[in-house]
Amino acid sequence: MSTTEHYTPEGIERVRLAEFTEKAYLDYSMYVILDRALPHIGDGLKPVQRRIVYAMSELGLSAASKHKKSARTVGDVLGKFHPHGDTACYEAMVLMAQEFSYRYPLIDGQGNWGSPDDPKSFAAMRYTEARLTPYARVLLSELGQGTVEWVPNFDGTLKEPSLLPARLPNVLLNGATGIAVGMATDIPPHNLREVTSACIRLLEAPKTTLEELYQHIPGPDYPTEAEIVTPTADLLKIYQSGRGSVRARARWEKEEGNVVITALPYQVSGARILEQIATQMRARKLPWIEDLRDESDHENHTRLVIVPRSNRVDLERLMSHLFATTDLERSYRVNLNLIGLDGRPRVKNLREILQEWLEFRTATVRRRLQHRLNKVLDRLHLLEGLLIAYLNIDEVIRIIRTEDEPRPVLMQRFDLTEVQADYVLDTKLRQLARLEEMKIRAEQEALAAERDELEKILGSRRRLKTLVRKELEADAKEFGDDRRSPIVERAAAEAMDESELTPSEPVTVVLSEKGWVRAAKGHEIDPAGLNYKAGDGFRDAVRLRSNQPVIFLDSSGRSYSLLAHSLPSARGQGEPLTGRFSPPDGAEFVTLLGGDPGQRWLIASDAGYGFVTQARNLLANKKGGKAVLTLPRGARVLKAQPVRDPDTDRVVAVTSAGRMLVIPVSDLPEMARGKGNKIIGIPGKKVESREEYVAAIAVVPEGARLKLISGKRHLNLKAADLNAYEGERGRRGNKLPRGFQKVDGLEVIDG
């Protein structure tokens, strides 16, 4: 009792509010942890489950009996042992009856007990009937043999078992899930034969390591036949630490060009899967799929058919995407938190669980044997007195007839104990007359032999272990089955990006001077010949595929990106890019590029600086874009130029002063962002005052020609002609011929 507690003269106890609330909350927490949410290592059951199974056994609902209404069972459980809500109790009962929820169901249900598509669709308890399954004998068969402690029920009128004497480690076989106060448990189900094999190994060799036990239990075994794709090293870590997650993946096969899904992960609904795939199809994110069908029936519990659009669809890639984006692949948390033999909850590793359960099982068997030995000794003691009475039947009858208190006389006359004398007196005369000495002696011999055997086992640890092992083997033979969830090494699922999921068609993306954008089908259109708003006109265009990204550069040197298929059609006049992006104040969109993310581009400013970069470095899905090109004071962004071969292509830069310089592309650095290196030398003051700047720039592949455009004049320069303008990077370049001192643009012509 707290030192702050005291009583008033009226006998009222006074406690500080902080201490009272702390104690009340801790009491509630311990109640939830120990009596509601967590399973016990002994029988692997929570209290409500234990009470349901025990109440059904008391009602005589064994596997050989007839089914009885579930409401009868729930009523008994609530009225006698579990004073809580009937809905929660019935749902716990339903869970133990669902083959798709429990690996080894404890209840055999009749009626609607739910379906894998909707486990909560079970009928009300007044409509369903139930009895125990044969597997439930594993928990109940030794109940009346002195194996467990009995405790009062909630009102003290009845006794209930504190645990069930499980003959198998049910806590691993059926697993458990629960949320308590400040802790939770998630124990996956396992295969009975594998767990029994590991128990026997640890029983015979107590120094067996966890890694050696893992050879017997390679992983969980869920009720469904979906594959476990968690790497074996990760599974071992889970069993070592008691925490982690397991990934399960649906099984599928090719059938006449279609994908047929034959098994779903644990607790995954086929209807939910179809809904998830259909949602992606409606959003045009799965152009590879033409149709979905659910062909599940009684013979094929799971049969979902996915019909691809053509036989050219990569089904492996498609399924990898579906595994990553739908519940066809799911992760299950593992938290091996349970109540141990010491009554405390703790996360244990696999070896600790098996070792502690074997302690429980060994102690249970010892108690059972000792209980039976006590019964045998008591019976032998009674038979000994009965045999004396039979051999002296006339004297016994005389004493009973003549003596007022025959018991002390019998005890003194034949040296009987009080128990023996009472047994003789309680025996009916006609029964005593029918007894034969041979029958009594035969029963004595049989019981004496049983006594000797029991004493040998109880007196020898080796014999006790052998008995436990034989019983484990017998139960594994009777109730064991093959593994359902195969453990398979698979590559990690990978979702396809939007470009892979979009049809690939040739498009031309056009940017106007006012920053309006649109996409025209095909590469043959003339961008400059399209209709533009009044006061607007053509600025730039790029040819690419509809499933590729388009990258825009603004006048501040920032980049932005969109997928080409998301742009408005060129049948109209497009839409302003300011509706998609938020460039800095005063900035305008000046150029665009696109295509394969690995394509290299020359990014430059008219101050004569530039660098080579891959398109993927310019991708920016944020509305504000990302800074790419650093501009010197007064400089502007030039049109981006594609680079075909950085080893052989040449950069041609022409200034507004009529100077041209040709340098190898390889002289420029390849970088993701920055100012770049100087391509052609122009004094910074002249750029800032716009007295001189780079008027045009181009990347000329090997063997291509370059056309200089100056007003209506054109000058074609072959590769040999360009050699005359080659120089070191950063030089001023050579003067162009008279009449081409003012270059309006450069055009690269192949061949």
C-alpha angles and dihedrals in degrees: 000000000000119000088234092062120102139148129244120229087262090060096253115146115230121203131171110261093232092054093044094050092045092052093044092050093047091049090050091047093052091047092053092045098046103029105032122017113030128064124231118242091230101064100002092233135124115230094260092051092047092050093048093052092045093047091051091051090051089052089055093246096149123154089266096052130084121270117263131201113280089226088065091056094044090049092053092047094050096040097046111024118002116046097192139100120316093220094058091045093050092047090053088051092049091051091056090052100049112098090200092054103037121051091209107019117216096199129058106212130199119199130020108343096162133270136250089254091055115010090182093059094091119133123253118278092253089065102043130072131204148183134174122278123236088254089064087072086074087069101035111032095089097038098110095044102087093264102127141033119259120218133189117266121241094284098034095242097109141028125238131183115261087212137004116243096243115195091199132041094262091173089073098033097057099016124204143238127201145145118220130170109298094348142057139192132221112174114171121219120257139199115274096220093049094048092046090050090052091048092052091048092052092043093055096038110031091183092062110134126231090248089057091048088052088065087065097040106037093172147316121313112214124198091251127069096238117133123258104224100178109124114256091239090058092047090053090051089052091054091045096051101026091232137084140082136278124213119213123190131197118251118237140171139193115254121175091334093310131108113243116192109207103174133029129204120267114292093003119135121222090215090054091052092052090048092052092049092045090052090056091047092052089050088052091242094124108050090156093070123077103175145002127210136181107211096166116141140152093289095042106037090185122029116144115171123206114192115204121214093243142356089256092072113113099235094189091056092044093052091046088057092048091048089054097045105035139043090266081103120036137175121224121202117233120206113160094202115149144142111271131209088271090062094247127120115236141153107252133187123237096265093050091051094050094043094049092046091051088054088053092047094047091050090047092052091046091052091047093051093045090049091051092046090054090051091049093048091049091050093048089051091052093045090052090057092042092053090053090051092049093050089050098035096141093051091046091052091048093051092048092049098044106032123080091208105029097171099072090041092053091047092051097040098048100021092245127163121239092256092050093048092050091049091051092048091047092052113099115242094234089051092049090050092054094050116106126207092230093056093049092048092046091053090047092053093049092048092045090053090049090048092052091049093048092049091050092052094044091048095050125061090197093055091046091052090048091053092049090049094050092050091049090051092049093050091046089053093048101042105019125109140175123285113272101191110061116211107228134173107236135170114256114270113253126196117225115240120240093262091061092049095051123084111257111234130155112259137170116218114207127200121197128211091254092053100260117146135198139160125230123197114248135019097254100078124108106236093197091054095061122107115265133188118266109282092016131099147166118304110162143341139192132197118220144124124291092242094054128091124255116216123205126198120202129205091264092060097255123137130218131181141204135170111259094231091060093063123098120261122268089234085088130036094267128231135285116265089222086075090062101034140033108221121184117279111284094012120128133191110259109169143006138204137174149146128107112017088229093056113117121229136187111234114191145160127223088247084080099256126122149142141201120251140167119251091241089065089061097051111118121165093181117106090234093052121210134276111258113151120044109213124210115228111294094005126132135208117261127213110281114249126210118237116212102179117007090198097058107019119102131214117227117197123184122189129211087249090066098256123135130195128187119201134164115265087230088070089070123077123246108229141148098236142348143085097298128211128304111271100180127009117251122157110250093230091058091052092048091051091041088236090129132005141146106289097187140359133192141175111226117199121217111285095013127122128230125221118205113206119203111168106300093340122098128193119194115206121192123208090266091052091054090056089073090063097048117121145141118301112268096026123130094248129220129296117261121233119280111278093035098069088113111051117192096186149338126235124194115216119193115231 
